[in-house]
CSV table of C-alpha atoms and ligand atoms in Angstrom, one decimal:
chain,number,residue,atom,x,y,z
A,1,MET,CA,-23.4,-24.7,-4.0
A,2,LYS,CA,-26.2,-22.4,-5.1
A,3,LYS,CA,-23.5,-20.9,-7.3
A,4,LYS,CA,-21.9,-23.4,-9.7
A,5,PHE,CA,-25.2,-25.7,-10.4
A,6,ILE,CA,-26.2,-22.0,-12.0
A,7,SER,CA,-22.6,-21.6,-13.8
A,8,MET,CA,-23.1,-24.7,-14.9
A,9,ALA,CA,-26.7,-24.5,-16.2
A,10,MET,CA,-25.6,-22.3,-17.9
A,11,ALA,CA,-22.3,-23.5,-20.3
A,12,ALA,CA,-25.1,-26.1,-21.0
A,13,VAL,CA,-27.1,-23.5,-22.0
A,14,LEU,CA,-24.2,-21.8,-24.1
A,15,GLY,CA,-22.5,-24.9,-25.0
A,16,LEU,CA,-24.3,-25.1,-28.3
A,17,SER,CA,-23.1,-21.3,-29.6
A,18,LEU,CA,-20.6,-21.8,-29.3
A,19,VAL,CA,-19.6,-25.3,-30.7
A,20,GLY,CA,-18.5,-23.7,-33.4
A,21,CYS,CA,-17.0,-20.7,-32.8
A,22,GLY,CA,-13.5,-21.3,-31.4
A,23,SER,CA,-14.4,-20.0,-27.6
A,24,GLY,CA,-13.4,-22.3,-25.4
A,25,PRO,CA,-15.7,-22.2,-21.4
A,26,ASP,CA,-13.3,-19.0,-20.0
A,27,ASN,CA,-15.2,-16.9,-22.3
A,28,ALA,CA,-19.0,-18.3,-22.1
A,29,SER,CA,-19.5,-15.4,-20.3
A,30,SER,CA,-19.0,-12.6,-23.2
A,31,GLY,CA,-22.3,-14.5,-24.6
A,32,GLY,CA,-20.5,-16.0,-27.3
A,33,LYS,CA,-20.4,-13.7,-29.2
A,34,ASP,CA,-16.3,-13.2,-31.1
A,35,ASN,CA,-16.8,-10.2,-33.4
A,36,GLY,CA,-13.4,-9.4,-33.1
A,37,SER,CA,-13.9,-6.7,-31.1
A,38,SER,CA,-13.0,-6.2,-27.2
A,39,SER,CA,-15.4,-4.4,-25.7
A,40,ASN,CA,-18.5,-7.6,-26.1
A,41,SER,CA,-19.8,-7.8,-22.8
A,42,LYS,CA,-22.2,-9.8,-21.3
A,43,GLY,CA,-22.0,-7.9,-16.7
A,44,SER,CA,-20.3,-4.2,-18.1
A,45,SER,CA,-23.2,-2.0,-18.5
A,46,SER,CA,-20.7,0.0,-21.3
A,47,GLU,CA,-19.5,-1.1,-25.1
A,48,VAL,CA,-16.7,0.5,-24.2
A,49,ALA,CA,-13.1,-1.1,-25.5
A,50,ASN,CA,-11.2,-2.9,-22.4
A,51,LYS,CA,-8.7,-0.1,-23.5
A,52,ASP,CA,-11.1,3.2,-23.4
A,53,LYS,CA,-11.9,2.2,-20.3
A,54,PRO,CA,-10.5,3.8,-16.5
A,55,LEU,CA,-7.8,2.6,-15.3
A,56,VAL,CA,-6.5,3.1,-11.8
A,57,TRP,CA,-3.1,2.1,-10.0
A,58,PHE,CA,-3.3,1.7,-6.7
A,59,ASN,CA,-0.5,1.3,-3.6
A,60,ARG,CA,2.0,0.3,-6.1
A,61,GLN,CA,3.2,3.2,-8.3
A,62,PRO,CA,4.5,1.1,-12.0
A,63,SER,CA,7.8,2.6,-11.1
A,64,ASN,CA,11.3,0.9,-12.3
A,65,SER,CA,12.2,-1.6,-8.8
A,66,SER,CA,16.2,0.3,-9.6
A,67,THR,CA,16.0,3.2,-10.4
A,68,GLY,CA,12.8,4.1,-9.2
A,69,GLU,CA,11.8,6.1,-12.7
A,70,LEU,CA,8.0,6.6,-13.3
A,71,ASP,CA,6.7,4.5,-15.8
A,72,MET,CA,4.1,7.5,-17.9
A,73,ASP,CA,3.6,5.0,-20.4
A,74,ALA,CA,1.7,3.2,-17.5
A,75,LEU,CA,0.6,6.5,-15.2
A,76,SER,CA,-1.2,8.0,-18.9
A,77,TYR,CA,-2.1,4.9,-19.9
A,78,ASN,CA,-5.3,5.9,-21.8
A,79,ASP,CA,-7.2,10.1,-20.3
A,80,LYS,CA,-8.7,7.3,-18.1
A,81,THR,CA,-5.6,5.9,-16.2
A,82,TYR,CA,-4.5,7.3,-12.8
A,83,TYR,CA,-3.2,6.6,-9.3
A,84,VAL,CA,-3.0,6.7,-5.9
A,85,GLY,CA,-1.2,5.5,-3.6
A,86,PHE,CA,-0.3,8.1,-0.4
A,87,ASP,CA,2.9,10.8,-0.6
A,88,ALA,CA,6.0,8.7,0.4
A,89,ASN,CA,8.6,11.5,1.8
A,90,GLN,CA,6.5,13.2,3.8
A,91,GLY,CA,5.5,9.8,5.8
A,92,ALA,CA,8.5,8.5,5.6
A,93,GLU,CA,10.0,12.4,7.1
A,94,LEU,CA,7.7,11.7,10.5
A,95,GLN,CA,8.2,8.1,10.2
A,96,GLY,CA,12.0,9.2,11.0
A,97,THR,CA,11.4,12.6,13.2
A,98,MET,CA,9.0,9.9,15.3
A,99,VAL,CA,11.4,7.3,16.1
A,100,SER,CA,14.2,11.1,17.0
A,101,ASP,CA,12.1,12.4,18.9
A,102,TYR,CA,11.0,9.5,21.4
A,103,ILE,CA,15.4,8.3,21.7
A,104,LYS,CA,15.7,12.2,22.9
A,105,ASN,CA,13.1,12.2,25.2
A,106,ASN,CA,13.8,8.8,26.6
A,107,ILE,CA,17.3,9.4,26.5
A,108,ASP,CA,17.7,8.4,30.3
A,109,LYS,CA,16.4,5.4,29.7
A,110,ILE,CA,17.2,4.1,26.1
A,111,ASP,CA,20.2,2.9,25.8
A,112,ARG,CA,19.7,0.1,27.7
A,113,ASN,CA,23.0,-2.1,28.1
A,114,GLY,CA,24.4,1.4,28.8
A,115,ASP,CA,27.3,0.7,27.0
A,116,GLY,CA,27.4,4.7,24.6
A,117,VAL,CA,25.9,3.2,21.6
A,118,ILE,CA,21.6,4.2,20.5
A,119,GLY,CA,21.3,0.1,19.1
A,120,TYR,CA,18.4,-0.2,16.3
A,121,VAL,CA,17.4,-2.9,14.1
A,122,LEU,CA,15.2,-2.8,10.8
A,123,ALA,CA,13.0,-5.0,8.6
A,124,ILE,CA,13.2,-3.8,5.0
A,125,GLY,CA,9.6,-3.9,2.5
A,126,ASP,CA,10.7,-4.6,0.1
A,127,ILE,CA,14.5,-2.9,-2.1
A,128,GLY,CA,12.4,-2.3,-4.9
A,129,HIS,CA,9.6,-0.4,-4.4
A,130,ASN,CA,9.0,3.1,-4.5
A,131,ASP,CA,8.0,3.1,-0.5
A,132,SER,CA,9.6,0.9,1.3
A,133,ILE,CA,12.4,2.4,0.0
A,134,ALA,CA,11.2,6.3,1.4
A,135,ARG,CA,10.7,4.7,4.3
A,136,THR,CA,14.4,3.0,5.0
A,137,ARG,CA,16.0,6.3,3.8
A,138,GLY,CA,13.7,8.5,5.6
A,139,VAL,CA,14.7,6.8,8.3
A,140,ARG,CA,18.9,6.7,8.2
A,141,LYS,CA,19.0,10.5,7.7
A,142,ALA,CA,16.5,11.2,10.7
A,143,LEU,CA,18.8,9.1,13.1
A,144,GLY,CA,21.5,10.8,10.9
A,145,THR,CA,23.1,7.2,9.7
A,146,SER,CA,22.7,7.8,6.0
A,147,VAL,CA,25.2,8.0,3.5
A,148,GLU,CA,25.2,8.7,-0.6
A,149,LYS,CA,24.9,6.6,-2.9
A,150,ASP,CA,24.1,7.7,-6.6
A,151,GLY,CA,22.9,11.3,-5.0
A,152,ASP,CA,20.1,10.0,-3.2
A,153,ILE,CA,20.6,8.2,0.7
A,154,ASN,CA,22.2,4.7,0.2
A,155,SER,CA,18.8,1.9,1.1
A,156,GLU,CA,20.7,-1.1,0.6
A,157,PRO,CA,20.2,-3.4,3.8
A,158,VAL,CA,23.2,-3.4,5.9
A,159,GLY,CA,22.8,-7.2,6.9
A,160,THR,CA,24.4,-7.2,10.4
A,161,ASN,CA,26.6,-4.5,11.4
A,162,THR,CA,27.3,-4.4,14.8
A,163,ASP,CA,30.8,-3.3,14.6
A,164,GLY,CA,29.7,-0.4,12.7
A,165,SER,CA,32.2,-1.3,9.2
A,166,ALA,CA,29.0,-1.3,6.8
A,167,SER,CA,29.8,0.9,4.1
A,168,SER,CA,26.0,1.7,3.2
A,169,VAL,CA,25.1,3.0,6.2
A,170,LYS,CA,27.5,5.4,8.8
A,171,ASP,CA,27.2,5.2,12.3
A,172,GLY,CA,25.7,8.2,13.3
A,173,GLU,CA,25.8,10.9,17.0
A,174,ILE,CA,23.0,12.4,19.0
A,175,GLU,CA,23.8,14.9,22.0
A,176,ALA,CA,20.7,14.7,24.5
A,177,GLY,CA,21.3,15.1,28.2
A,178,GLY,CA,24.6,16.3,27.5
A,179,LYS,CA,25.3,12.5,27.2
A,180,LYS,CA,27.1,12.4,23.4
A,181,TYR,CA,25.4,9.1,22.5
A,182,VAL,CA,26.2,7.0,18.9
A,183,VAL,CA,23.5,5.7,16.9
A,184,ARG,CA,23.9,2.9,15.2
A,185,GLU,CA,22.1,0.4,12.3
A,186,LEU,CA,22.9,-3.2,14.2
A,187,ALA,CA,20.9,-4.7,11.0
A,188,SER,CA,19.0,-4.7,8.6
A,189,GLN,CA,17.4,-7.4,6.0
A,190,GLU,CA,14.6,-8.0,3.4
A,191,MET,CA,11.7,-9.4,4.8
A,192,LYS,CA,11.2,-11.1,2.0
A,193,ASN,CA,9.9,-15.6,2.2
A,194,SER,CA,11.8,-18.2,0.3
A,195,ALA,CA,8.4,-18.9,-1.9
A,196,GLY,CA,9.1,-14.2,-2.6
A,197,ALA,CA,6.6,-12.9,-1.1
A,198,THR,CA,8.0,-9.7,0.5
A,199,TRP,CA,7.4,-7.6,3.5
A,200,ASP,CA,6.4,-10.8,5.2
A,201,ALA,CA,6.1,-10.4,8.9
A,202,ALA,CA,7.0,-14.3,9.3
A,203,THR,CA,9.7,-13.6,8.0
A,204,ALA,CA,11.0,-10.2,10.4
A,205,GLY,CA,9.6,-12.2,13.3
A,206,ASN,CA,12.0,-14.8,12.9
A,207,ALA,CA,15.0,-12.1,12.0
A,208,ILE,CA,14.2,-10.8,14.9
A,209,GLY,CA,14.7,-13.8,16.6
A,210,THR,CA,18.6,-14.2,15.6
A,211,TRP,CA,19.1,-11.2,16.5
A,212,SER,CA,18.4,-10.8,19.4
A,213,SER,CA,20.0,-14.3,19.9
A,214,SER,CA,22.5,-13.1,19.0
A,215,PHE,CA,23.2,-8.7,20.0
A,216,GLY,CA,20.1,-8.8,21.7
A,217,ASP,CA,21.1,-6.8,24.8
A,218,SER,CA,22.7,-4.5,21.9
A,219,ILE,CA,19.2,-3.4,20.7
A,220,ASP,CA,17.2,-0.4,21.4
A,221,ILE,CA,14.6,0.7,18.7
A,222,VAL,CA,13.1,-1.5,16.6
A,223,VAL,CA,11.7,-0.1,13.1
A,224,SER,CA,10.2,-1.4,10.3
A,225,ASN,CA,8.7,-0.4,7.5
A,226,ASN,CA,5.9,-1.9,8.0
A,227,ASP,CA,3.0,-2.9,10.8
A,228,GLY,CA,2.4,-6.3,9.5
A,229,MET,CA,6.8,-7.0,10.1
A,230,GLY,CA,7.0,-4.5,13.1
A,231,MET,CA,4.1,-6.4,15.1
A,232,SER,CA,5.1,-9.4,14.0
A,233,MET,CA,8.5,-8.6,15.7
A,234,PHE,CA,7.4,-6.5,18.9
A,235,ASN,CA,4.9,-9.9,19.7
A,236,ALA,CA,8.3,-13.0,19.6
A,237,TRP,CA,10.4,-10.3,20.7
A,238,SER,CA,10.5,-6.6,21.9
A,239,LYS,CA,7.3,-6.6,23.6
A,240,ASP,CA,8.2,-8.7,26.8
A,241,ASN,CA,11.7,-7.2,26.2
A,242,LYS,CA,10.6,-4.1,26.3
A,243,VAL,CA,11.8,-2.1,23.7
A,244,PRO,CA,10.2,0.1,21.2
A,245,THR,CA,8.6,-1.2,17.7
A,246,PHE,CA,8.2,1.2,15.3
A,247,GLY,CA,6.0,0.5,12.3
A,248,TYR,CA,3.9,2.8,9.8
A,249,ASP,CA,0.3,1.9,8.5
A,250,ALA,CA,-1.1,2.1,11.7
A,251,ASN,CA,-3.5,-0.9,10.9
A,252,ASN,CA,-5.7,-1.6,14.2
A,253,ASP,CA,-3.4,-4.0,16.1
A,254,ALA,CA,-0.6,-2.2,16.0
A,255,VAL,CA,-2.5,1.4,17.3
A,256,ALA,CA,-4.1,-0.7,19.5
A,257,ALA,CA,-0.4,-2.7,20.8
A,258,ILE,CA,1.0,1.5,21.9
A,259,ALA,CA,-1.2,0.7,25.3
A,260,ASP,CA,1.2,-2.1,25.6
A,261,GLY,CA,4.3,-0.8,24.2
A,262,TYR,CA,4.2,-0.5,21.1
A,263,GLY,CA,6.4,2.5,19.8
A,264,GLY,CA,4.2,4.5,17.5
A,265,THR,CA,3.3,4.0,13.5
A,266,ILE,CA,2.6,6.5,11.1
A,267,SER,CA,-1.3,6.4,9.3
A,268,GLN,CA,-1.2,6.8,6.2
A,269,HIS,CA,-4.3,7.6,5.4
A,270,ALA,CA,-5.7,4.9,3.8
A,271,ASP,CA,-9.4,5.7,4.4
A,272,VAL,CA,-8.5,8.4,2.1
A,273,GLN,CA,-6.3,6.1,0.0
A,274,ALA,CA,-9.1,4.3,-0.8
A,275,TYR,CA,-11.9,6.6,-1.5
A,276,LEU,CA,-9.6,7.7,-4.2
A,277,THR,CA,-9.0,4.3,-5.2
A,278,LEU,CA,-13.0,4.4,-6.4
A,279,ARG,CA,-13.5,7.7,-6.4
A,280,VAL,CA,-11.0,8.4,-9.7
A,281,LEU,CA,-13.1,5.2,-11.7
A,282,ARG,CA,-16.6,6.2,-10.6
A,283,ASN,CA,-15.9,9.9,-11.6
A,284,ALA,CA,-14.5,8.6,-15.2
A,285,LEU,CA,-17.1,6.2,-15.9
A,286,ASP,CA,-20.0,9.3,-15.0
A,287,GLY,CA,-17.5,10.9,-17.7
A,288,VAL,CA,-17.9,13.7,-15.1
A,289,GLU,CA,-15.3,16.3,-13.8
A,290,ILE,CA,-12.8,14.2,-12.1
A,291,ASP,CA,-12.3,16.2,-8.8
A,292,SER,CA,-16.1,16.0,-8.2
A,293,GLY,CA,-16.2,14.6,-4.9
A,294,ILE,CA,-12.4,15.6,-4.3
A,295,GLY,CA,-11.4,19.0,-3.8
A,296,LYS,CA,-14.6,19.9,-5.6
A,297,GLU,CA,-18.2,18.6,-2.8
A,298,ASP,CA,-20.5,16.6,-5.0
A,299,GLU,CA,-23.8,17.0,-4.9
A,300,ALA,CA,-24.0,14.1,-2.2
A,301,GLY,CA,-21.8,16.2,0.0
A,302,ASN,CA,-18.7,14.4,-0.9
A,303,VAL,CA,-15.3,17.2,-0.6
A,304,LEU,CA,-11.6,16.3,0.6
A,305,SER,CA,-10.0,19.5,1.8
A,306,GLU,CA,-6.4,19.5,1.1
A,307,ASP,CA,-4.4,18.7,4.5
A,308,VAL,CA,-5.6,15.0,3.5
A,309,TYR,CA,-4.4,14.5,0.4
A,310,VAL,CA,-1.9,16.7,-3.2
A,311,TYR,CA,-2.8,16.1,-6.4
A,312,ASP,CA,-0.2,16.1,-9.3
A,313,SER,CA,-1.1,16.1,-12.8
A,314,GLU,CA,2.0,15.5,-14.7
A,315,HIS,CA,2.5,12.2,-13.2
A,316,ARG,CA,-1.9,11.5,-13.2
A,317,SER,CA,-1.4,10.6,-9.2
A,318,TYR,CA,-3.7,12.1,-6.0
A,319,TYR,CA,-0.8,10.9,-3.0
A,320,ALA,CA,-2.4,10.8,0.6
A,321,LEU,CA,-0.3,12.8,3.5
A,322,ASN,CA,0.3,10.9,5.8
A,323,VAL,CA,0.0,11.7,10.3
A,324,ALA,CA,1.8,9.8,12.3
A,325,VAL,CA,0.3,8.2,15.4
A,326,THR,CA,2.2,7.6,19.0
A,327,ALA,CA,1.2,6.8,22.7
A,328,GLU,CA,0.2,10.7,22.5
A,329,ASN,CA,-2.7,10.3,20.0
A,330,TYR,CA,-3.6,6.4,19.3
A,331,LYS,CA,-7.4,7.2,20.8
A,332,ASP,CA,-8.0,9.2,18.1
A,333,PHE,CA,-6.5,6.6,15.1
A,334,THR,CA,-8.1,2.7,17.0
A,335,ASP,CA,-10.5,1.8,14.1
A,336,SER,CA,-8.0,1.7,11.1
A,337,THR,CA,-11.5,0.8,8.3
A,338,LYS,CA,-13.9,3.3,9.5
A,339,VAL,CA,-15.0,5.5,6.6
A,340,PHE,CA,-13.7,9.1,6.3
A,341,ASP,CA,-16.1,11.3,7.2
A,342,PRO,CA,-16.2,14.7,5.3
A,343,VAL,CA,-17.2,10.9,2.5
A,344,SER,CA,-18.4,9.2,4.0
A,345,LYS,CA,-22.3,10.1,1.7
A,346,GLN,CA,-23.9,8.2,-0.7
A,347,LEU,CA,-24.5,8.9,-4.3
A,348,ASP,CA,-28.3,9.4,-5.9
A,349,SER,CA,-27.8,5.4,-8.0
A,350,GLY,CA,-30.0,7.3,-11.1
A,351,SER,CA,-27.0,9.6,-12.2
A,352,HIS,CA,-24.3,7.4,-10.2
A,353,PRO,CA,-25.8,4.0,-11.4
A,354,SER,CA,-24.6,1.0,-10.6
A,355,LYS,CA,-20.8,-0.2,-12.8
A,356,LYS,CA,-18.8,-3.7,-12.8
A,357,VAL,CA,-15.5,-2.8,-11.9
A,358,TRP,CA,-12.9,-5.6,-11.7
A,359,LEU,CA,-10.0,-5.8,-8.4
A,360,ASN,CA,-6.8,-7.4,-7.3
A,361,ILE,CA,-4.6,-6.7,-3.7
A,362,TYR,CA,-1.2,-8.4,-4.6
A,363,ASN,CA,-1.1,-10.3,-1.3
A,364,ALA,CA,-4.7,-11.9,0.4
A,365,SER,CA,-2.3,-12.6,3.2
A,366,ASP,CA,-0.4,-8.1,3.0
A,367,ASN,CA,-1.8,-7.0,6.4
A,368,PHE,CA,-2.2,-3.3,5.5
A,369,LEU,CA,-4.0,-4.2,2.2
A,370,SER,CA,-6.2,-7.2,3.4
A,371,ALA,CA,-7.1,-6.0,7.2
A,372,THR,CA,-7.2,-2.3,6.5
A,373,TYR,CA,-7.7,-0.8,2.3
A,374,GLN,CA,-9.6,-4.2,1.2
A,375,PRO,CA,-11.9,-3.1,4.3
A,376,LEU,CA,-11.5,0.3,3.7
A,377,LEU,CA,-13.2,0.1,-0.2
A,378,GLN,CA,-15.6,-2.3,0.5
A,379,ASN,CA,-17.3,0.0,2.7
A,380,TYR,CA,-17.2,2.9,0.5
A,381,ASP,CA,-17.5,0.4,-2.9
A,382,ASP,CA,-21.6,1.0,-1.9
A,383,LEU,CA,-20.7,4.3,-0.9
A,384,LEU,CA,-20.0,5.0,-4.5
A,385,ASN,CA,-22.9,2.2,-6.5
A,386,LEU,CA,-19.8,0.5,-7.5
A,387,GLU,CA,-20.1,-4.0,-7.9
A,388,ILE,CA,-15.8,-5.0,-7.7
A,389,ASP,CA,-15.1,-8.2,-8.1
A,390,TYR,CA,-12.0,-8.4,-5.4
A,391,ILE,CA,-8.9,-11.2,-6.0
A,392,GLY,CA,-6.9,-11.5,-4.7
A,393,GLY,CA,-2.7,-12.0,-5.1
A,394,ASP,CA,0.0,-14.7,-3.9
A,395,GLY,CA,1.5,-12.3,-3.5
A,396,GLN,CA,4.8,-13.8,-5.7
A,397,THR,CA,3.0,-13.7,-9.3
A,398,GLU,CA,1.8,-11.3,-11.6
A,399,SER,CA,0.3,-14.4,-13.2
A,400,ASN,CA,-1.8,-15.9,-10.6
A,401,ILE,CA,-3.6,-12.4,-10.8
A,402,THR,CA,-3.8,-11.8,-14.1
A,403,ASN,CA,-5.2,-15.2,-15.6
A,404,ARG,CA,-8.0,-14.0,-13.7
A,405,LEU,CA,-8.4,-11.9,-15.4
A,406,GLY,CA,-9.8,-13.6,-18.5
A,407,ASN,CA,-12.7,-11.7,-20.1
A,408,PRO,CA,-12.0,-7.9,-19.6
A,409,GLY,CA,-15.0,-7.9,-21.3
A,410,GLN,CA,-16.9,-8.0,-18.4
A,411,TYR,CA,-15.6,-4.7,-16.5
A,412,ASP,CA,-16.7,-1.6,-16.6
A,413,ALA,CA,-12.9,0.0,-15.3
A,414,PHE,CA,-10.1,-1.9,-13.3
A,415,ALA,CA,-7.8,-1.0,-9.7
A,416,VAL,CA,-4.8,-2.8,-10.1
A,417,ASN,CA,-2.2,-3.3,-7.1
A,418,MET,CA,0.8,-5.5,-8.9
A,419,VAL,CA,2.9,-7.6,-7.6
A,420,LYS,CA,5.9,-5.4,-9.1
A,421,THR,CA,6.1,-2.6,-9.8
A,422,ASP,CA,7.7,-3.2,-13.1
A,423,ASN,CA,4.6,-5.4,-13.8
A,424,ALA,CA,1.9,-2.6,-15.5
A,425,ALA,CA,2.3,-4.0,-19.2
A,426,SER,CA,1.3,-7.5,-18.1
A,427,TYR,CA,-2.1,-5.6,-17.3
A,428,THR,CA,-2.6,-3.4,-20.4
A,429,ALA,CA,-1.7,-6.4,-22.5
A,430,LEU,CA,-4.7,-7.5,-21.3
A,431,LEU,CA,-6.6,-4.6,-21.8
A,432,ASN,CA,-5.7,-4.1,-25.2
A,433,GLN,CA,-6.2,-6.9,-26.6
B,1,BGC,C1,1.8,-0.5,2.5
B,1,BGC,C2,3.1,-1.9,3.4
B,1,BGC,C3,2.4,-2.9,2.8
B,1,BGC,C4,2.7,-2.9,1.0
B,1,BGC,C5,2.8,-3.0,-0.3
B,1,BGC,C6,2.9,0.0,1.5
B,1,BGC,O1,1.8,1.0,1.4
B,1,BGC,O2,2.9,0.4,4.2
B,1,BGC,O3,2.8,-1.8,4.6
B,1,BGC,O4,2.6,-3.9,2.3
B,1,BGC,O5,2.5,-1.2,0.8
B,1,BGC,O6,2.6,-2.5,-1.6
């Protein structure tokens, strides 16, 4: 109520000066000053053109969703542009190994119907998202079910494959306890809802319902590209049927579920990623070395060690490293929203004055981004003296988000989580104006 009143009052005051300069009410916060430069700003403390401001892409790396090729125009948009994510291949390999180790260690009880075939189903997040593709490949590789396509592991969904005839996978083989077993991907599907949102947990819950009602006793393992979908399948079916289910992200609910039989998950070190997302902006805004508080200790004592991230300078990309979370170590991962201790020290507001940042989350109902990543960002923004406007998208259309970047001149820096990895230009176009 109060907020509304203030903005209405401001609009009334500004009303006069807006008349005649052609600005609609959307431009009110630029103070009605339209001098053709994009650096005009009321909220922002800088006089820098939007195209020269720090920009970080995170969680969805600008890339071609069909070929995976990185979008270098977006990644090197200006000299203060970076990407922050995690090492998708290292994580995918860990996830695959975690599942295959589980099978080997539990071989005496894993084949529920005793047919000699270890059957798994796979929930795919987004067939055009390089992290999702890597995880599908990692699981197929570790379980011996992968086939090649165009020089890489085929990551296409199989639909259903209960008879083992699908061409995008093959039957694998595992030898354990002196016996040979076939490993088969019984079914896999992209979990996209009818409105177009990917990584959709509810869709995964429905899929396991369909799969289990037609070939439930052949399913020995459930694997998912993320915990949101994994937990949905666990709660809908596998928990009651005692079928180990594996996800990715180490969200709080998934880690807690390990005590109830969830097989395991992968931490993509969101605590390190959220820090890096904001830290690269902070450093660029301060005009200091980009490595400050990252590879090099800052004056407050923040520093990351080499075992938690890598920097790929060619692609201007920071990648956090992943850790497997299983029954053996899950108690160390129960709070996914806790800041990472080595980078938890408050920056001095004299040498790092408050700056305004626009940041969006592609889908406000994505479990990982809303339950883990954003709370972490909110913990770090205070420590780094950044005042952030958090914008939550619908996961379906880029314009739902870009429409809310009507006045970039108000901000000192930008952090973008695209709906689709191909769409970087929708954001940079706004900054170019
Ligand atoms: C996470 C998923 C999430 C996706 C969104 C991935 O890194 O593992 O849980 O849905 O990012 O882009």
